[in-house]
């Protein structure tokens, strides 16, 4: 977060002042014995506000007390002195927190370690003693109280007790709500050496102790006043010492650490003990008329004694718990976080393993946890190395498969290979389920007047199917170009595939040869899905329409019109033969039909009809027929005249979109191949 603005600081000042004024107003009615000392829980807040918000929190607390004192009717000489004292009461802990720390980096006020808790207790004790003595010194100068008196003792005990009971709770609450802490400015170089300030502090401490002892036996005099002046002058100069060490805030993923939670538990227990002790003391210690100060001194002494014993024991116990439980757990948690967030995975494994070794030697639950994590890191290191190797090999395989896919796609014929033909239109598409597949299609001219079309589906998937597909496609084309008819082609190719087929692979295929001059279409089926035919019942006249002159475009336009007016696709039934590559010397049955201008034949593999959805339903033959007929219907209803140059392509896209809508997010498990041919007849 950026440095706080002046508006932010003034807001904190106002909030601190209002809180102090409100709490002090209530406590003045509950503790009316010594109006000057303002006994009560409000005394816990100025040191905490000073720790959190620096001089702005201390100044806000002083203004809050000033307003309360003016409202209570105190004379100016008292509330002005007390305003100065209250400012120092909140400001001194703020300076001591950053001056007493000798670490390279000073943490902000937070009770997340036993060391910080001890530091807080010591600062609160020093602050209570110093400010009680300072208040006594000022009031002694005004002739109201002696430097060392029951008033100053009660004032010191009250401030210390409530700072420990309530101040710790406020600090932990500030950590939980992530309240922004105002930190002092730091400087690398100072005009006056740090040793000079430290020397002044030591001299002030010695002078103050000697002055207290002297005042106990001789009473206040000119020497006592001089010594007090020297003591607090030197102390105030020390508190002007600049902060030279770096201030950092410990980053934690949790709002309250495990140590803070344990500290919070002990603080609550200590507060309950202190309250119970105070109540018992009030009801058991006799009150002498006119000696109420002695009574309150006894109450606070009892509370302070119990709190001191409890907190000393708690700090020792918490120190042991922190050393053996919380610090190891937090360290292991940080190790895990760093290890998980490490993009390289194993770059810090040696450092992490060494860190775990520090705790793994202990025969405790924490030691077992550290040892287990140490073993896990070693196993993960081996796993990540293996994973890198496997990933590298997989990337190499994927690269090779992508090359194989491109080669396989390049082996399938393109429309341009046939040249500019007016007798027919043809379009085909292939969508493998994996990088490479076993489906294939082919079309080629056997001679100038005969077009061969082939579609096939190899058993299995992946690379083996792709290799078998290349062999089958090549053999079929080679045999067809020798001038053989379809049944002879399949009989020969079948025997060639059976030979050496130890993996027992096979291929289903359908082949047809179209005589472009007459429309005679001879075909044979080797266990493949039957094609779908859109057959024309009427032929465009060659004389009555003015087409005898060989005007091909007018003939094609009439075919377009009649083709759009018919929407009934039917199965081209044929006797299915046995698969290719299954049994040697298999005989195949050849059939033929007469194609008329405008007739369409749609060939496909079982990846079309066997596509499944989330309910394990197949797309099926009925949906395929509906998709073909629906595409024509939508064109007629929209009034769009179909262009033969794009009609076949749109049919394939339309069927593919229907399959995608049906399957939705279901993964494609089989290759999808389609081939469509439309015959026009050569004029």
XYZ file of C-alpha atoms in Angstrom:
683
model
C 0.000 0.000 0.000
C 1.216 3.551 -0.704
C 2.148 6.045 2.008
C -0.889 7.398 3.875
C -2.182 10.796 2.828
C -2.792 13.711 5.192
C -6.529 13.080 4.959
C -5.958 9.452 6.015
C -3.870 10.565 9.000
C -6.443 13.147 10.098
C -9.177 10.511 9.908
C -7.189 8.239 12.229
C -6.592 11.191 14.586
C -10.329 11.959 14.759
C -11.345 8.313 15.268
C -8.822 7.844 18.080
C -9.978 11.066 19.781
C -13.676 10.132 19.648
C -13.042 6.622 21.007
C -10.877 7.872 23.861
C -13.348 10.598 24.773
C -16.321 8.203 24.764
C -14.632 5.451 26.796
C -13.038 7.905 29.211
C -16.386 9.611 29.791
C -17.927 6.316 30.871
C -14.967 5.118 32.948
C -14.784 8.433 34.862
C -18.084 7.495 36.484
C -16.930 3.950 37.242
C -13.556 4.992 38.719
C -14.119 8.355 40.404
C -11.497 7.868 43.103
C -8.611 9.702 41.441
C -9.862 12.050 38.686
C -6.344 12.999 37.646
C -5.260 9.460 36.750
C -8.430 8.637 34.859
C -8.376 5.033 35.992
C -10.077 2.577 33.637
C -9.864 0.677 30.361
C -9.371 3.849 28.290
C -5.732 3.879 29.408
C -5.094 0.760 27.285
C -5.869 2.545 24.030
C -3.306 5.416 23.662
C -0.268 3.059 23.521
C -2.023 0.826 20.993
C -3.211 3.769 18.897
C 0.345 5.081 18.986
C 1.732 1.712 17.825
C -0.765 1.549 14.946
C -0.964 5.172 13.818
C 2.189 6.786 15.206
C 2.072 10.445 16.332
C -1.402 10.832 14.773
C -2.840 8.138 17.010
C -1.031 9.563 20.049
C -2.236 13.087 19.267
C -5.810 11.896 18.768
C -5.722 10.135 22.143
C -4.379 13.285 23.811
C -7.189 15.393 22.304
C -9.746 12.840 23.474
C -8.458 13.052 27.050
C -8.250 16.848 26.820
C -11.911 17.097 25.853
C -12.897 14.748 28.706
C -10.851 16.720 31.257
C -12.318 20.054 30.135
C -15.808 18.575 30.370
C -15.096 17.318 33.898
C -14.117 20.839 35.007
C -10.386 20.343 35.683
C -8.265 23.509 35.899
C -6.157 24.443 32.818
C -2.821 23.769 34.555
C -3.924 20.169 35.073
C -5.496 19.261 31.722
C -2.746 21.030 29.747
C -0.102 19.049 31.615
C -2.143 15.913 31.177
C -2.541 16.592 27.422
C 1.242 16.607 27.053
C 1.583 13.487 29.196
C -1.092 11.596 27.206
C 0.596 12.443 23.911
C 3.882 11.024 25.185
C 1.994 8.031 26.621
C 0.869 7.086 23.109
C 3.988 8.224 21.260
C 6.680 6.516 23.360
C 5.538 2.901 22.584
C 5.529 3.791 18.881
C 9.163 4.917 19.049
C 10.285 2.129 21.386
C 8.853 -0.548 19.053
C 11.172 0.532 16.249
C 14.155 1.629 18.400
C 14.510 -1.424 20.655
C 14.571 -3.945 17.769
C 18.081 -4.941 16.710
C 17.146 -7.109 13.718
C 18.069 -6.090 10.187
C 14.370 -5.733 9.348
C 11.893 -4.480 11.937
C 8.386 -5.922 11.784
C 5.337 -3.721 12.228
C 3.403 -4.014 15.510
C 1.807 -7.451 15.369
C 1.607 -10.157 18.025
C 2.348 -13.011 15.633
C 5.350 -14.323 17.576
C 6.198 -14.852 21.217
C 9.134 -12.495 20.706
C 6.787 -9.708 19.640
C 4.473 -10.475 22.558
C 7.410 -10.222 24.972
C 8.513 -7.031 23.279
C 4.999 -5.590 23.654
C 4.817 -6.486 27.367
C 8.239 -4.945 28.042
C 7.320 -1.755 26.149
C 4.032 -1.458 28.039
C 5.848 -1.910 31.367
C 8.530 0.650 30.510
C 5.961 3.076 29.164
C 3.743 2.759 32.266
C 6.657 3.294 34.644
C 8.167 6.191 32.694
C 4.867 8.004 32.242
C 3.779 7.453 35.851
C 7.089 8.920 36.995
C 6.828 11.757 34.497
C 3.289 12.577 35.608
C 4.410 12.476 39.235
C 7.317 14.759 38.394
C 5.004 17.319 36.737
C 2.348 17.139 39.460
C 5.060 17.422 42.098
C 6.172 20.626 40.390
C 2.603 21.914 40.621
C 2.498 20.999 44.304
C -0.329 18.489 43.890
C 1.368 15.100 44.475
C 4.791 13.815 45.414
C 7.099 12.289 42.790
C 6.858 8.876 44.435
C 3.385 8.390 45.841
C 0.453 5.999 45.820
C -1.068 8.075 43.024
C 1.845 7.460 40.679
C 1.983 3.773 41.656
C -1.732 3.267 40.964
C -1.396 5.201 37.739
C 1.460 2.938 36.589
C -0.325 -0.288 37.603
C -3.602 0.799 35.990
C -1.910 1.602 32.689
C 0.119 -1.598 32.620
C -2.769 -3.913 33.562
C -5.237 -2.546 31.028
C -2.587 -2.301 28.304
C -1.858 -6.003 28.721
C -5.501 -7.128 29.037
C -7.071 -4.974 26.327
C -4.205 -3.616 24.234
C -3.207 -7.077 23.046
C -6.781 -7.779 21.914
C -6.871 -4.519 19.933
C -3.572 -5.351 18.182
C -4.726 -8.833 17.201
C -8.020 -7.385 15.970
C -6.081 -4.874 13.860
C -4.112 -7.756 12.322
C -7.303 -9.678 11.556
C -8.967 -6.732 9.822
C -5.663 -5.789 8.145
C -5.745 -2.202 9.437
C -3.061 -0.144 7.741
C -0.191 0.690 10.104
C 1.483 4.097 9.865
C 5.231 3.488 9.962
C 7.981 6.006 10.766
C 10.325 7.273 8.126
C 13.649 5.490 7.954
C 17.058 6.911 7.141
C 20.385 5.265 6.422
C 22.577 8.067 7.734
C 22.068 10.283 10.778
C 23.763 13.519 11.692
C 24.309 12.272 15.235
C 25.669 8.736 15.818
C 23.205 6.184 17.224
C 25.595 5.589 20.111
C 24.991 9.148 21.301
C 21.249 8.544 21.651
C 21.819 5.195 23.364
C 24.196 6.815 25.829
C 21.605 9.449 26.694
C 19.052 6.688 27.337
C 21.409 4.865 29.709
C 22.227 8.079 31.576
C 18.512 8.927 31.815
C 17.720 5.470 33.185
C 20.472 5.614 35.840
C 19.523 9.150 36.839
C 15.864 8.242 37.105
C 16.470 5.192 39.289
C 18.778 7.113 41.574
C 16.245 9.951 41.815
C 13.429 7.569 42.760
C 15.527 5.992 45.513
C 16.620 9.418 46.718
C 13.019 10.698 46.786
C 11.864 7.738 48.861
C 14.194 8.627 51.694
C 14.562 12.393 51.540
C 11.348 13.597 49.980
C 11.057 16.115 47.132
C 13.611 18.929 47.103
C 15.630 21.018 44.682
C 17.998 18.120 43.924
C 15.121 15.793 43.132
C 13.588 18.337 40.759
C 16.947 18.853 39.005
C 17.481 15.118 38.648
C 13.946 14.681 37.302
C 14.478 17.468 34.801
C 17.695 15.883 33.567
C 16.126 12.414 33.410
C 13.117 13.323 31.310
C 14.994 15.800 29.142
C 17.468 13.093 28.180
C 14.610 10.591 27.665
C 12.749 12.980 25.367
C 15.923 13.544 23.332
C 16.345 9.753 23.015
C 12.817 9.417 21.652
C 13.804 11.792 18.849
C 16.302 9.193 17.595
C 15.632 8.431 13.911
C 14.861 4.873 12.753
C 17.732 3.518 10.665
C 16.678 -0.090 10.085
C 14.382 -1.316 7.339
C 10.743 -1.809 8.269
C 8.970 -4.754 6.698
C 5.590 -6.364 7.144
C 5.426 -10.137 7.332
C 3.235 -11.442 4.523
C 0.877 -14.199 5.518
C -1.877 -15.988 3.619
C -3.976 -16.116 6.796
C -5.451 -13.198 8.671
C -4.457 -14.553 12.089
C -1.544 -16.954 12.413
C -1.551 -20.034 14.629
C 0.736 -18.264 17.124
C -1.624 -15.280 17.288
C -4.538 -17.591 17.968
C -2.671 -19.243 20.835
C -1.651 -15.823 22.185
C -5.271 -14.694 21.911
C -6.418 -17.703 23.946
C -3.905 -16.977 26.701
C -4.768 -13.261 26.684
C -8.460 -14.003 27.129
C -7.678 -16.427 29.943
C -5.415 -13.835 31.563
C -8.098 -11.142 31.263
C -10.659 -13.437 32.892
C -8.213 -14.212 35.707
C -7.482 -10.491 36.166
C -11.184 -9.599 36.305
C -11.926 -12.375 38.782
C -8.930 -11.299 40.874
C -10.093 -7.678 40.819
C -13.641 -8.605 41.853
C -12.387 -10.836 44.673
C -10.002 -8.107 45.835
C -12.751 -5.494 45.885
C -14.962 -7.695 48.052
C -12.227 -9.075 50.320
C -9.947 -6.081 50.940
C -11.420 -3.785 53.614
C -12.017 -0.172 52.675
C -10.943 2.391 55.273
C -12.834 5.665 55.212
C -10.593 8.352 53.751
C -8.006 5.799 52.561
C -9.548 4.840 49.234
C -6.189 5.293 47.496
C -4.664 2.567 49.667
C -7.594 0.296 48.780
C -7.142 0.773 45.042
C -3.412 0.294 45.403
C -4.040 -3.088 47.006
C -6.530 -4.070 44.270
C -4.121 -3.163 41.484
C -1.213 -4.847 43.239
C -3.194 -8.086 43.444
C -4.177 -7.869 39.771
C -0.639 -6.991 38.648
C 0.893 -9.809 40.698
C -1.491 -12.397 39.259
C -1.061 -11.057 35.713
C 2.720 -11.052 36.050
C 2.816 -14.660 37.228
C 0.353 -15.733 34.538
C 2.077 -13.894 31.689
C 5.552 -15.030 32.637
C 4.300 -18.632 32.685
C 2.336 -18.122 29.473
C 5.271 -16.592 27.626
C 7.505 -19.485 28.638
C 4.868 -22.032 27.557
C 4.069 -20.176 24.328
C 7.790 -19.951 23.582
C 8.056 -23.741 23.826
C 4.943 -24.258 21.692
C 6.181 -21.755 19.107
C 9.612 -23.360 18.930
C 8.370 -26.953 18.638
C 5.002 -26.618 16.895
C 3.945 -23.316 15.370
C 7.240 -22.237 13.775
C 7.852 -25.678 12.193
C 4.265 -25.835 10.917
C 4.406 -22.301 9.500
C 7.806 -23.011 7.943
C 6.573 -26.247 6.372
C 3.470 -24.419 5.128
C 5.646 -21.730 3.545
C 7.868 -24.414 2.016
C 4.847 -26.144 0.501
C 3.522 -22.851 -0.873
C 6.855 -21.948 -2.447
C 7.279 -25.453 -3.830
C 3.804 -25.505 -5.380
C 4.179 -22.008 -6.860
C 7.620 -22.806 -8.274
C 7.181 -22.843 -12.052
C 10.259 -25.026 -12.500
C 8.951 -27.547 -9.988
C 12.260 -28.912 -8.693
C 14.641 -25.934 -8.783
C 14.419 -25.440 -5.009
C 14.071 -29.086 -4.026
C 17.526 -29.302 -2.400
C 16.927 -26.161 -0.360
C 13.466 -27.347 0.683
C 14.730 -30.820 1.588
C 17.480 -29.284 3.715
C 14.913 -27.107 5.491
C 12.693 -30.111 6.224
C 15.702 -31.976 7.586
C 15.856 -29.500 10.482
C 12.454 -30.685 11.734
C 12.474 -34.296 10.515
C 14.908 -35.326 13.265
C 12.345 -34.606 16.010
C 10.330 -37.628 17.124
C 7.103 -35.667 17.151
C 4.081 -35.266 14.895
C 5.766 -32.237 13.326
C 8.920 -34.264 12.713
C 6.889 -37.030 11.076
C 5.125 -34.433 8.907
C 8.447 -32.896 7.845
C 9.902 -36.334 7.105
C 6.859 -37.287 5.014
C 7.040 -34.050 3.082
C 10.742 -34.609 2.523
C 10.015 -38.038 1.022
C 7.214 -36.557 -1.061
C 9.574 -33.960 -2.542
C 12.052 -36.661 -3.522
C 9.292 -38.724 -5.149
C 7.959 -35.648 -6.944
C 11.435 -34.825 -8.182
C 11.732 -38.257 -9.765
C 8.186 -38.000 -11.105
C 8.799 -34.576 -12.659
C 11.981 -35.784 -14.332
C 10.087 -38.748 -15.768
C 7.248 -36.440 -16.765
C 9.646 -34.168 -18.634
C 11.008 -37.156 -20.522
C 7.549 -38.471 -21.328
C 6.337 -35.008 -22.332
C 9.329 -34.536 -24.614
C 8.685 -37.907 -26.230
C 4.983 -37.134 -26.541
C 5.709 -33.785 -28.197
C 7.997 -35.563 -30.638
C 5.287 -38.145 -31.367
C 2.668 -35.404 -31.792
C 4.933 -33.611 -34.241
C 5.406 -36.784 -36.222
C 1.667 -37.488 -36.123
C 0.904 -33.984 -37.390
C 3.275 -34.582 -40.279
C 1.615 -37.966 -40.897
C -1.812 -36.325 -40.830
C -0.736 -33.772 -43.402
C 0.731 -36.493 -45.591
C -2.466 -38.535 -45.303
C -4.603 -35.485 -46.137
C -2.380 -34.736 -49.141
C -2.917 -38.289 -50.396
C -6.660 -37.705 -50.688
C -7.570 -36.295 -54.119
C -8.582 -32.687 -54.694
C -11.334 -31.533 -57.019
C -8.768 -29.810 -59.215
C -7.133 -33.138 -60.099
C -10.057 -33.951 -62.414
C -9.770 -30.758 -64.387
C -12.786 -28.826 -65.664
C -15.543 -31.419 -66.163
C -19.090 -30.591 -67.270
C -20.499 -34.117 -66.947
C -20.565 -34.202 -63.173
C -19.832 -32.353 -59.900
C -18.087 -33.987 -56.967
C -17.180 -33.016 -53.420
C -15.662 -34.994 -50.520
C -14.590 -34.358 -46.930
C -12.691 -36.329 -44.287
C -12.607 -35.609 -40.532
C -10.391 -38.063 -38.566
C -11.240 -38.779 -34.925
C -7.507 -38.769 -34.106
C -4.413 -37.283 -35.681
C -4.607 -39.895 -38.436
C -7.484 -42.174 -39.339
C -8.554 -45.213 -41.323
C -11.291 -43.655 -43.470
C -10.518 -42.720 -47.048
C -12.131 -41.633 -50.256
C -10.853 -41.482 -53.810
C -12.026 -40.359 -57.237
C -10.109 -40.474 -60.487
C -10.637 -40.820 -64.229
C -9.986 -44.348 -65.487
C -10.095 -42.926 -69.018
C -11.741 -39.906 -70.648
C -15.263 -41.319 -70.254
C -15.123 -43.308 -67.007
C -15.018 -41.833 -63.481
C -14.192 -44.101 -60.529
C -15.337 -43.183 -56.996
C -14.261 -45.110 -53.887
C -14.958 -44.801 -50.162
C -13.592 -47.047 -47.429
C -13.316 -47.574 -43.677
C -10.413 -49.558 -42.155
C -10.906 -51.510 -38.939
C -9.347 -49.882 -35.898
C -8.059 -46.338 -35.482
C -4.855 -44.380 -35.344
C -1.564 -45.154 -37.029
C -2.187 -48.876 -37.851
C -5.494 -48.026 -39.548
C -3.846 -45.152 -41.420
C -1.107 -47.427 -42.779
C -3.612 -50.087 -43.850
C -5.756 -47.362 -45.438
C -2.828 -46.171 -47.592
C -2.214 -49.721 -48.810
C -5.890 -50.394 -49.588
C -6.420 -47.059 -51.372
C -3.297 -47.521 -53.487
C -4.153 -51.097 -54.475
C -7.730 -50.198 -55.457
C -6.614 -47.306 -57.640
C -3.853 -49.339 -59.304
C -6.224 -52.176 -60.190
C -8.954 -49.832 -61.449
C -6.581 -47.977 -63.746
C -5.763 -51.292 -65.431
C -9.301 -51.196 -66.903
C -10.860 -53.805 -64.625
C -14.495 -53.573 -63.575
C -15.363 -53.017 -59.859
C -15.878 -56.690 -58.933
C -12.563 -57.650 -60.484
C -10.831 -54.806 -58.675
C -12.167 -55.877 -55.283
C -11.430 -59.569 -55.872
C -7.808 -58.820 -56.711
C -7.313 -56.248 -53.917
C -8.880 -58.612 -51.357
C -6.332 -61.332 -52.083
C -3.490 -58.819 -51.945
C -4.652 -57.547 -48.531
C -5.100 -61.053 -47.121
C -1.516 -61.903 -47.948
C 0.701 -61.197 -44.922
C -2.165 -59.706 -42.879
C -1.022 -61.110 -39.532
C -2.851 -58.395 -37.606
C -6.162 -59.492 -39.190
C -7.070 -55.990 -40.261
C -9.729 -55.410 -42.878
C -11.489 -52.639 -44.729
C -15.101 -52.064 -45.762
C -15.365 -50.297 -49.097
C -17.771 -49.214 -51.834
C -16.670 -48.545 -55.388
C -18.474 -47.316 -58.476
C -17.469 -46.488 -62.056
C -19.579 -43.944 -63.923
C -19.664 -43.900 -67.720
C -20.019 -40.162 -68.218
C -21.407 -40.353 -71.770
C -24.352 -42.650 -70.973
C -24.909 -42.413 -67.203
C -24.286 -46.125 -66.714
C -23.061 -46.581 -63.155
C -21.482 -49.920 -62.170
C -20.745 -50.508 -58.509
C -19.801 -53.139 -55.939
C -20.111 -53.194 -52.119
C -17.572 -54.852 -49.825
C -19.419 -54.759 -46.483
C -19.831 -50.978 -46.540
C -22.771 -48.723 -45.702
C -25.182 -48.448 -48.642
C -25.125 -45.065 -50.423
C -28.128 -42.722 -50.677
C -29.541 -41.816 -54.093
C -31.585 -38.857 -55.264
C -32.930 -40.195 -58.569
C -34.632 -38.179 -61.316
C -37.851 -39.600 -62.827
C -37.979 -37.046 -65.648
C -35.374 -36.103 -68.176
C -35.078 -32.640 -69.654
C -36.064 -32.690 -73.312
C -33.349 -32.272 -75.846
C -35.626 -30.793 -78.494
C -38.742 -29.255 -76.977
C -36.853 -26.721 -74.847
C -34.439 -25.464 -77.384
C -31.523 -27.508 -76.006
C -30.722 -29.534 -79.090
C -28.121 -26.969 -79.990
C -25.993 -28.191 -77.112
C -26.595 -25.212 -74.786
C -25.257 -26.865 -71.630
C -25.976 -23.951 -69.250
C -29.697 -23.952 -70.120
C -29.821 -27.706 -69.608
C -28.064 -27.329 -66.236
C -30.533 -24.618 -65.141
C -33.451 -26.923 -65.902
C -31.739 -29.684 -63.876
C -31.335 -27.219 -60.990
C -35.067 -26.472 -61.014
C -36.154 -30.092 -61.127
C -33.585 -31.114 -58.521
C -34.946 -28.509 -56.075
C -38.504 -29.725 -56.656
C -37.649 -33.293 -55.565
C -36.766 -33.964 -51.948
C -36.907 -37.724 -51.634
C -33.587 -39.412 -50.977
C -33.647 -43.214 -51.053
C -31.185 -45.943 -50.195
C -29.267 -47.392 -53.120
C -29.766 -50.986 -52.066
C -27.228 -53.541 -53.216
C -26.045 -56.943 -52.179
C -23.306 -56.352 -49.612
C -20.226 -58.425 -50.209
C -17.643 -59.558 -47.717
C -15.013 -57.176 -46.354
C -11.657 -56.681 -48.062
C -8.756 -58.467 -46.384
C -10.921 -61.017 -44.577
C -10.899 -64.251 -46.614
C -8.876 -65.216 -49.643
C -10.608 -65.703 -53.016
C -13.802 -63.935 -51.993
C -16.207 -63.261 -54.877
C -17.989 -59.879 -55.074
C -21.330 -59.156 -56.770
C -21.415 -56.251 -59.211
C -24.552 -54.203 -59.910
C -25.430 -51.233 -62.080
C -27.988 -48.443 -62.398
C -28.770 -45.857 -65.015
C -28.111 -42.329 -63.749
C -30.147 -39.496 -65.209
C -29.084 -35.853 -65.391
C -29.475 -34.331 -61.905
C -29.080 -37.626 -60.024
C -27.082 -37.412 -56.787
C -25.267 -40.209 -54.938
C -24.194 -39.611 -51.322
C -21.450 -41.917 -49.937
C -20.394 -41.966 -46.274
C -18.691 -44.032 -43.577
C -20.249 -45.311 -40.363
C -18.798 -42.380 -38.405
C -21.806 -40.408 -39.699
C -24.621 -42.723 -38.589
C -22.872 -44.025 -35.452
C -22.116 -40.614 -33.916
C -23.535 -40.656 -30.357
C -24.876 -38.059 -27.954
C -24.776 -37.836 -24.159
C -27.629 -40.357 -23.883
C -25.636 -42.932 -25.881
C -28.067 -42.586 -28.805
C -26.769 -42.961 -32.362
C -27.352 -40.351 -35.046
C -28.762 -43.158 -37.188
C -29.922 -43.565 -40.765
C -33.307 -41.874 -40.270
C -31.725 -38.647 -39.021
C -29.307 -38.770 -41.970
C -32.200 -38.962 -44.481
C -34.019 -36.183 -42.614
C -30.888 -34.016 -42.724
C -30.526 -34.498 -46.494
C -34.187 -33.802 -47.204
C -34.276 -30.916 -44.714
C -31.429 -29.173 -46.471
C -33.382 -29.153 -49.732
C -36.620 -28.092 -48.020
C -34.969 -25.102 -46.354
C -33.555 -23.978 -49.707
C -36.992 -24.199 -51.397
C -38.791 -22.415 -48.529
C -36.237 -19.613 -48.496
C -36.532 -19.192 -52.279
C -32.790 -19.583 -52.761
C -31.805 -21.155 -56.079
C -29.092 -23.706 -55.541
C -25.806 -23.180 -57.347
C -24.195 -26.452 -58.369
C -20.726 -25.092 -57.754
C -21.430 -24.908 -54.015
C -24.466 -27.146 -53.520
C -22.554 -30.354 -52.786
C -20.224 -28.585 -50.379
C -23.186 -27.059 -48.535
C -24.765 -30.512 -48.255
C -21.666 -31.880 -46.484
C -21.496 -28.871 -44.149
C -25.203 -29.169 -43.403
C -24.931 -32.846 -42.438
C -21.806 -32.180 -40.330
C -23.598 -29.386 -38.459
C -26.543 -31.720 -37.768
C -24.144 -34.305 -36.357
C -22.467 -31.653 -34.170
C -25.831 -30.417 -32.874
C -26.802 -33.990 -32.067
C -23.538 -34.996 -30.349
C -22.996 -31.586 -28.663
C -19.989 -31.884 -26.321
C -19.597 -35.617 -26.841
C -16.144 -36.480 -28.143
C -15.946 -37.781 -31.716
C -14.916 -41.433 -31.503
C -14.874 -42.435 -35.181
C -13.701 -40.929 -38.457
C -16.324 -39.105 -40.512
C -15.985 -39.235 -44.290
C -18.499 -38.115 -46.955
C -18.416 -38.057 -50.774
C -21.165 -36.629 -53.010
C -21.377 -36.877 -56.796
C -24.012 -35.379 -59.122
C -24.349 -36.410 -62.754
C -25.289 -34.004 -65.557
C -24.528 -36.065 -68.688
C -22.252 -34.859 -71.434
C -24.021 -33.006 -74.241
